[in-house]
Each structure stands twice: as C-alpha cells, then as structure tokens.
Short mmCIF file of C-alpha atoms and ligand atoms in Angstrom, two decimals:
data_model
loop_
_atom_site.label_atom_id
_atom_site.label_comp_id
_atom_site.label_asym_id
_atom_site.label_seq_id
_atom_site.Cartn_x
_atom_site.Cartn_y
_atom_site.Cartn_z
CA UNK A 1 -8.85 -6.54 18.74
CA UNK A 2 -10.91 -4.32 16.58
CA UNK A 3 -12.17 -1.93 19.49
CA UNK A 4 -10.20 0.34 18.76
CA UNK A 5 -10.52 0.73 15.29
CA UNK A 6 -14.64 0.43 15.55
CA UNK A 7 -13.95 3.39 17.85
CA UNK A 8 -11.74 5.19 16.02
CA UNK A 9 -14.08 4.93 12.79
CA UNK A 10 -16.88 6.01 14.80
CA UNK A 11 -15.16 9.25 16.08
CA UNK A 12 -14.31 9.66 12.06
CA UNK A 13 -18.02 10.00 11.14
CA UNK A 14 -18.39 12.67 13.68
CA UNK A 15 -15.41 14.72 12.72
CA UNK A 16 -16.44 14.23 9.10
CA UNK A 17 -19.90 15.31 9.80
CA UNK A 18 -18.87 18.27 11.84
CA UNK A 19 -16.77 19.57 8.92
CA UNK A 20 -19.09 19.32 6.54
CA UNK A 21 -19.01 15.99 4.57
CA UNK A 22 -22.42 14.90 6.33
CA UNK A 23 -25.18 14.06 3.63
CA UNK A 24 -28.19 12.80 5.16
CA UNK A 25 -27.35 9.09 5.34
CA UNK A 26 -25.02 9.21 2.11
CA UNK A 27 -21.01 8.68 2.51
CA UNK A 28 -19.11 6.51 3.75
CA UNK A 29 -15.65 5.88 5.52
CA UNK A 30 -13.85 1.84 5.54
CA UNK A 31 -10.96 1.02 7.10
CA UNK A 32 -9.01 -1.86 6.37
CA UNK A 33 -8.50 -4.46 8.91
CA UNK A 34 -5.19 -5.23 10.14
CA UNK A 35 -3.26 -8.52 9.12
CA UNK A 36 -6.19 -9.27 6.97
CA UNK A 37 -5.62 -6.93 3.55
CA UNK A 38 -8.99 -8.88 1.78
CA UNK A 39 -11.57 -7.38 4.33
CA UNK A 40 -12.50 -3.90 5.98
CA UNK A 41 -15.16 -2.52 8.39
CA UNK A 42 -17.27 -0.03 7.03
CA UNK A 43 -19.76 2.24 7.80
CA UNK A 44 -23.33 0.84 7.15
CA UNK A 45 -26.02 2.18 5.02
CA UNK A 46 -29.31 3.53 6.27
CA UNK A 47 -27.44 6.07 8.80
CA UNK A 48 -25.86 9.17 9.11
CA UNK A 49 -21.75 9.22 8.88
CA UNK A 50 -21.91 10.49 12.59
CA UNK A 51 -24.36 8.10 13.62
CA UNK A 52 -21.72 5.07 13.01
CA UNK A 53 -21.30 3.02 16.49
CA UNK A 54 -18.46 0.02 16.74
CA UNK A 55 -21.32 -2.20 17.11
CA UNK A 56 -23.07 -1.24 13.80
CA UNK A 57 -19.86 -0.90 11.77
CA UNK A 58 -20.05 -3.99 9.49
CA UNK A 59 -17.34 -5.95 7.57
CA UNK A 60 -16.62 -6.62 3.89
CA UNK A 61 -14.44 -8.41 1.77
CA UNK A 62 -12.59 -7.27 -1.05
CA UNK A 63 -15.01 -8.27 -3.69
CA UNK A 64 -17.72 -5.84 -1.48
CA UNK A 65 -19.82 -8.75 -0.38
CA UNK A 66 -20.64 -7.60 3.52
CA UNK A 67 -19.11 -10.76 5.38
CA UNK A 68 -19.86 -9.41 8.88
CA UNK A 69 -22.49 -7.13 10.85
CA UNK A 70 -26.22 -6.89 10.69
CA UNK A 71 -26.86 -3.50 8.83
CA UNK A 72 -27.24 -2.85 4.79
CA UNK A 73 -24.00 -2.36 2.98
CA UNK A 74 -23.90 0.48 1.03
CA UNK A 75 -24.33 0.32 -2.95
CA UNK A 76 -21.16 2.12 -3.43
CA UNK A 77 -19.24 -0.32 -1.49
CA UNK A 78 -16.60 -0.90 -4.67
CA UNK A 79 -15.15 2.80 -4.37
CA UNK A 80 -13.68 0.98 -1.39
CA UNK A 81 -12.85 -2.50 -2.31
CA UNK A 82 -11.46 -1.49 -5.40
CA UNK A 83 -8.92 1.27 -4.09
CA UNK A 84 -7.75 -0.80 -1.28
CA UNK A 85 -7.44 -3.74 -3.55
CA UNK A 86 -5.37 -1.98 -5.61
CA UNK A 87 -3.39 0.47 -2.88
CA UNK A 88 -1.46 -1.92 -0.45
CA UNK A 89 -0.38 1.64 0.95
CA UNK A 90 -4.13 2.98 1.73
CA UNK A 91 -6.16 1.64 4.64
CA UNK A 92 -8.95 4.38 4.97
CA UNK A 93 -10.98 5.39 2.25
CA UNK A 94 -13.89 7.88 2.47
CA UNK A 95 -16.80 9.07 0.25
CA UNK A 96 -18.52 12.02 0.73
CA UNK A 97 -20.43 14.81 -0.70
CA UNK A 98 -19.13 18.19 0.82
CA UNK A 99 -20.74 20.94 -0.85
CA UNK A 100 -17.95 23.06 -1.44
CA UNK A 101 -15.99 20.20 -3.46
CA UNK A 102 -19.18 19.21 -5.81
CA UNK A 103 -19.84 23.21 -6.34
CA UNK A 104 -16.50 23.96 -7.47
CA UNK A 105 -16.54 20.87 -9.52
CA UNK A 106 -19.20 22.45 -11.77
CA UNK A 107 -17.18 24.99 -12.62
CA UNK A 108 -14.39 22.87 -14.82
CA UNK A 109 -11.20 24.50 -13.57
CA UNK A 110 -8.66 23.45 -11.86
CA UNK A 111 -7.67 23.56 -8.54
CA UNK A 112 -5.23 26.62 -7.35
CA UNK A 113 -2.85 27.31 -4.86
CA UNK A 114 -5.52 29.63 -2.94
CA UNK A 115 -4.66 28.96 0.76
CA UNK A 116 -3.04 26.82 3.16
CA UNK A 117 -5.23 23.50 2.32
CA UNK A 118 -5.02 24.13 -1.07
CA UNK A 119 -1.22 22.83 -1.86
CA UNK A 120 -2.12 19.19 -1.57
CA UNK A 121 -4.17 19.37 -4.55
CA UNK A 122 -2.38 21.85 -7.09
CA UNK A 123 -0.35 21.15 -10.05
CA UNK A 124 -2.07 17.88 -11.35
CA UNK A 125 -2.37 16.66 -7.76
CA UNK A 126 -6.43 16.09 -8.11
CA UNK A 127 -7.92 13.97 -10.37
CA UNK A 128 -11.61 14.17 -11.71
CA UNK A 129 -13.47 11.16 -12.46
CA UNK A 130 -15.91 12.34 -14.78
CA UNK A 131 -16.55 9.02 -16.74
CA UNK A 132 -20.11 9.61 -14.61
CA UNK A 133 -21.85 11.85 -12.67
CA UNK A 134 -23.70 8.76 -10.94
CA UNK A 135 -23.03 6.78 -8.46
CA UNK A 136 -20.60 4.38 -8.03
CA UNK A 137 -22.38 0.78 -7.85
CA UNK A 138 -20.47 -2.10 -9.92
CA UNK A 139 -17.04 -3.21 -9.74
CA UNK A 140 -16.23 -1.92 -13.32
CA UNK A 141 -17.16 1.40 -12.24
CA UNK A 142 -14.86 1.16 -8.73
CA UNK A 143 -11.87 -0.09 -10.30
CA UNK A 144 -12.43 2.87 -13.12
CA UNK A 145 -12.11 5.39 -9.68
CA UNK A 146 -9.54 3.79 -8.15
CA UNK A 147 -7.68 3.80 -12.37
CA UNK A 148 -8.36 7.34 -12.05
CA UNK A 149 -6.92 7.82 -7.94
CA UNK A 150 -3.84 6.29 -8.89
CA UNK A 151 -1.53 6.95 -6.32
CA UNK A 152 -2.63 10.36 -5.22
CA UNK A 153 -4.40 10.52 -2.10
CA UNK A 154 -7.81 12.00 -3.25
CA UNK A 155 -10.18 13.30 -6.47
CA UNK A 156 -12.96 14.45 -6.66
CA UNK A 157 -16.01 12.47 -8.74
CA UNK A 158 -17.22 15.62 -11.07
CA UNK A 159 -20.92 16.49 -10.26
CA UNK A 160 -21.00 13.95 -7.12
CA UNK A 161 -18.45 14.26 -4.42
CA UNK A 162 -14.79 13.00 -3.38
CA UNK A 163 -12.59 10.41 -2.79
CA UNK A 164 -9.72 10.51 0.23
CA UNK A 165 -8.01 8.01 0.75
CA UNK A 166 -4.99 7.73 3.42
CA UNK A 167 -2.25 4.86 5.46
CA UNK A 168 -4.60 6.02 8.67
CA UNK A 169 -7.95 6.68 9.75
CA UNK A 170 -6.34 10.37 10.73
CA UNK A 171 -4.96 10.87 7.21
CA UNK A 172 -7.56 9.90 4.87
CA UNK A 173 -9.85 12.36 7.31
CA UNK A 174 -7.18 14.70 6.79
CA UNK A 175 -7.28 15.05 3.29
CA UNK A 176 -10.56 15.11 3.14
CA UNK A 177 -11.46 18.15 5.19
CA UNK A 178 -8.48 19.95 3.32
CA UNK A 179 -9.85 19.07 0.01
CA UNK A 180 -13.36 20.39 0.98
CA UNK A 181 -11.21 23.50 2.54
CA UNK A 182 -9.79 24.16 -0.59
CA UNK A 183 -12.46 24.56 -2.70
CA UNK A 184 -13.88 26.65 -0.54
CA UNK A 185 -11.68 28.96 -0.57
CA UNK A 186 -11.14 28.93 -4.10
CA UNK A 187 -15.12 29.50 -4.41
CA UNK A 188 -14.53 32.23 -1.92
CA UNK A 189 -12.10 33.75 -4.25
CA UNK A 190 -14.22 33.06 -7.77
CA UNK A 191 -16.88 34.75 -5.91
CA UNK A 192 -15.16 37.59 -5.12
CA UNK A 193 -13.79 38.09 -9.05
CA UNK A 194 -11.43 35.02 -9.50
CA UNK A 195 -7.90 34.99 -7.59
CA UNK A 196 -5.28 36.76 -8.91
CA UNK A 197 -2.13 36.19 -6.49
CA UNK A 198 -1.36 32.32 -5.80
CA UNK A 199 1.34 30.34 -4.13
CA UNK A 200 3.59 28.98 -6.66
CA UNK A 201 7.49 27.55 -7.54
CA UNK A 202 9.72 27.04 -4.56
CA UNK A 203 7.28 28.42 -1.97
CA UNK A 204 4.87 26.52 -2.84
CA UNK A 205 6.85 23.37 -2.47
CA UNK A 206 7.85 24.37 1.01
CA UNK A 207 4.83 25.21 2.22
CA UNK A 208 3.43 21.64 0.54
CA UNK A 209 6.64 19.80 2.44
CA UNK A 210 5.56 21.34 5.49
CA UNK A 211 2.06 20.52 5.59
CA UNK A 212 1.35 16.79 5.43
CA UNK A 213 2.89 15.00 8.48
CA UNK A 214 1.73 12.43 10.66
CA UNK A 215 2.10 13.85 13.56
CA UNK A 216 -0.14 16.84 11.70
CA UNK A 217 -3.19 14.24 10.87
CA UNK A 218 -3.33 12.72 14.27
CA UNK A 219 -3.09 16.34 16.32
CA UNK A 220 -5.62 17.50 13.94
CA UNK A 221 -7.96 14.44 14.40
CA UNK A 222 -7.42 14.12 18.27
CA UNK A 223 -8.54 18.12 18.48
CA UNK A 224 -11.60 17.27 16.08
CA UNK A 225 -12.76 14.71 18.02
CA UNK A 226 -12.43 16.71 21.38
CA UNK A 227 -14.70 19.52 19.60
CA UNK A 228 -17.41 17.30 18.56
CA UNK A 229 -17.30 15.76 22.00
CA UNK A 230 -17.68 19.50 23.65
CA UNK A 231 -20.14 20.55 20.92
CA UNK A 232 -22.33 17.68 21.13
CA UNK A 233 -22.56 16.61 24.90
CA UNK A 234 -20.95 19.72 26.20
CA UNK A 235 -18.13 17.47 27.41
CA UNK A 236 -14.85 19.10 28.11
CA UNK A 237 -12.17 16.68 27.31
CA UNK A 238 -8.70 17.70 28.46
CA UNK A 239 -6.24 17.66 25.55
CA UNK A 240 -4.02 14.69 25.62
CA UNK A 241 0.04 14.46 25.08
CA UNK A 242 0.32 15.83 21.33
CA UNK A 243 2.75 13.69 18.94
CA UNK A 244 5.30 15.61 18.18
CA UNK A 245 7.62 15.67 14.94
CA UNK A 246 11.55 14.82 15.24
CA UNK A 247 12.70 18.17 14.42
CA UNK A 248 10.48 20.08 16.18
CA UNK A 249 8.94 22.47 13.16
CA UNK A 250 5.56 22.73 15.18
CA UNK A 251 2.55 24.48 13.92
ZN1 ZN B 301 -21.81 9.14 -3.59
#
C-alpha cells in the first residue's frame, strides 16, 4: 500500500538533489503515512537525498523514535515529527541546505518580490528561525521550528538551511525549489547593486494567486522527475497526460 509513496519519495530525493538541495548525506524529506497521522516514512541517514530507495526509506512515529526499516534515523528527525504533529494540513516536510537560501540568509534582509518564485515568500510570508544556527536534534528545539513555521508553508533556519513543508510530496518539493529560486535571484540582484524595481500591490497578488496550484506542483514534479531520469540513465521518458486546472489558465 505504501509502494507508491516509497516511490514517490524516492523520485523526491532525486528532483531535490538535481535542483540543488543535495548536501552530501545531510537533508531529509518524510512523508506522512496515510490513515495513520502518528507515523511517517523518511529518508534514512548515512545517504545521499537521491540515493533514497522504497526499500531503505524507514518509518517513524510522531515522537521520532524510527518504528520501521533497518537504516539510522537521522538526528534531526523532530523538524519532522514536530511540524506534522502540529499541521494536520502538511504531509511532506523537507530539510535541506541549498546554498543559495543559507547565503542570502547571512545577509539579514528580507525576502523581495525579485522574480517569479519569489511571491510565495514576500511580505512576512518567510519566517527565520534564528533561535540557533545548529542543528535541530531535541524535541524542544523541533516544536520551537514548527512555533516559528506556523502555518506558512516554509522558513528558512538562519545560518543552516530551510524548511518546506506541503499537503503533497509535489508541493512541499515545490516550495522548496522556489524558495532556493528566490534567493537566488535576489543574490543575483544584491550582486549586481541591490534591486531597485520589484513586484508589488495588486500585481503582485495576481501573480501570487496564479502561481501555487496543484495541478502546478504535480506538472512541475512529473517533468523533474522525467529530467533526472534522462540526465541520469539517459532514459527518455515520454511525457504523461498533464493535470490540468478547471479554468484552463495554463502556464
Ligand atoms: Zn540541517
């Protein structure tokens, strides 16, 4: 009953990895598991994110005790029991370290409407945990992220990384490579002597309402996947039926 999801996780480490949120054999992704809201699989310490297999994924329960699976659990397993304890509405949760994200969290300012990925995260949208710069290994500490989360779908843990978090496997990837995107480009623009034209008021809010959809995370997730397959084993995977959205404002 899990296939699927093992599977799904799996080809989530790879996209992650391809995009830039690969650390050696730091970061992680969990997913919660259906019809059981106290346990998730998770990817295993020891390996790289893209490395993950459905038969190495292990599973944990919500107080981060691994209750399933052979490999180590990793130390920061309560960034993800303590966000999905606390969000009924989240079932994917990822940590990473995306360079991007942890350079432009040096500099202390906040995020700005830059470019396309940037809108999720403008205008108080992004928190910063900066209670630490270390890692995230006791309960106190995860439940002090997830206080900090709140209901917005990522921050980013000053000096350290990110948190995404998402109701799919498709959206929490989602917001992850956009939040990496973003700073980015705003580190792009800082480099080049600090941005001085932004997307703001009523554009930006239709450009925001535009570009976080369902149908946007799995398209996006289905092509990632499909590039990492023709990248890595020179497959060529024929692009399946895309989901579409009801009123038909494709992009
Ligand atoms: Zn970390």
């Amino acid at each position: 009953m899990t296939d699927h999801l093992r599977e799904t996780l799996a080809d989530a480490g790879r996209v992650l990895a391809m995009e830039g949120h690969g650390d050696y054999v730091a970061g992680h992704i969990s997913v919660r598991l259906p019809g059981d809201p106290g346990r998730f699989l998770m990817k295993p310490a020891g390996i790289g994110i893209e490395e993950m297999r459905p038969d190495n994924i292990i599973t944990v329960d919500i107080e981060g005790n691994k209750v399933g699976g052979t490999m180590p659990r990793h130390n920061e397993v309560y960034i993800h029991s303590e966000v999905l304890r606390v969000r009924s509405d989240v079932a994917c949760v990822i940590h990473s370290h995306p360079m991007h994200a942890v350079a432009f969290s040096s500099l202390g300012k906040p995020l700005v409407a830059v470019g396309n990925s940037s809108v999720h995260f403008t205008n108080g949208r992004l928190p910063i945990f900066s209670e630490t710069t270390d890692l995230i290994i006791s309960q106190e500490r995860g439940r002090a992220v997830a206080r900090c989360l709140g209901a917005h779908p990522a921050l980013i843990l000053r000096n350290h990384g990110i948190v995404a978090a998402g109701a799919s496997i498709e959206e929490a990837v989602w917001t992850a490579i956009k939040l990496e995107k973003a700073c980015q480009l705003q580190l792009l623009a800082e480099a080049a002597g600090g941005p001085k034209l932004l997307a703001e008021g009523a554009d930006l809010d239709k450009k925001r309402s535009r570009a976080d959809r369902p149908d946007l995370h799995a398209n996006t997730f289905g092509y990632l996947v499909r590039k990492w397959r023709c990248q890595c084993c020179g497959e060529i995977v024929p692009a399946p039926q895309v989901v579409t959205f009801e009123n038909k404002d494709q992009r």
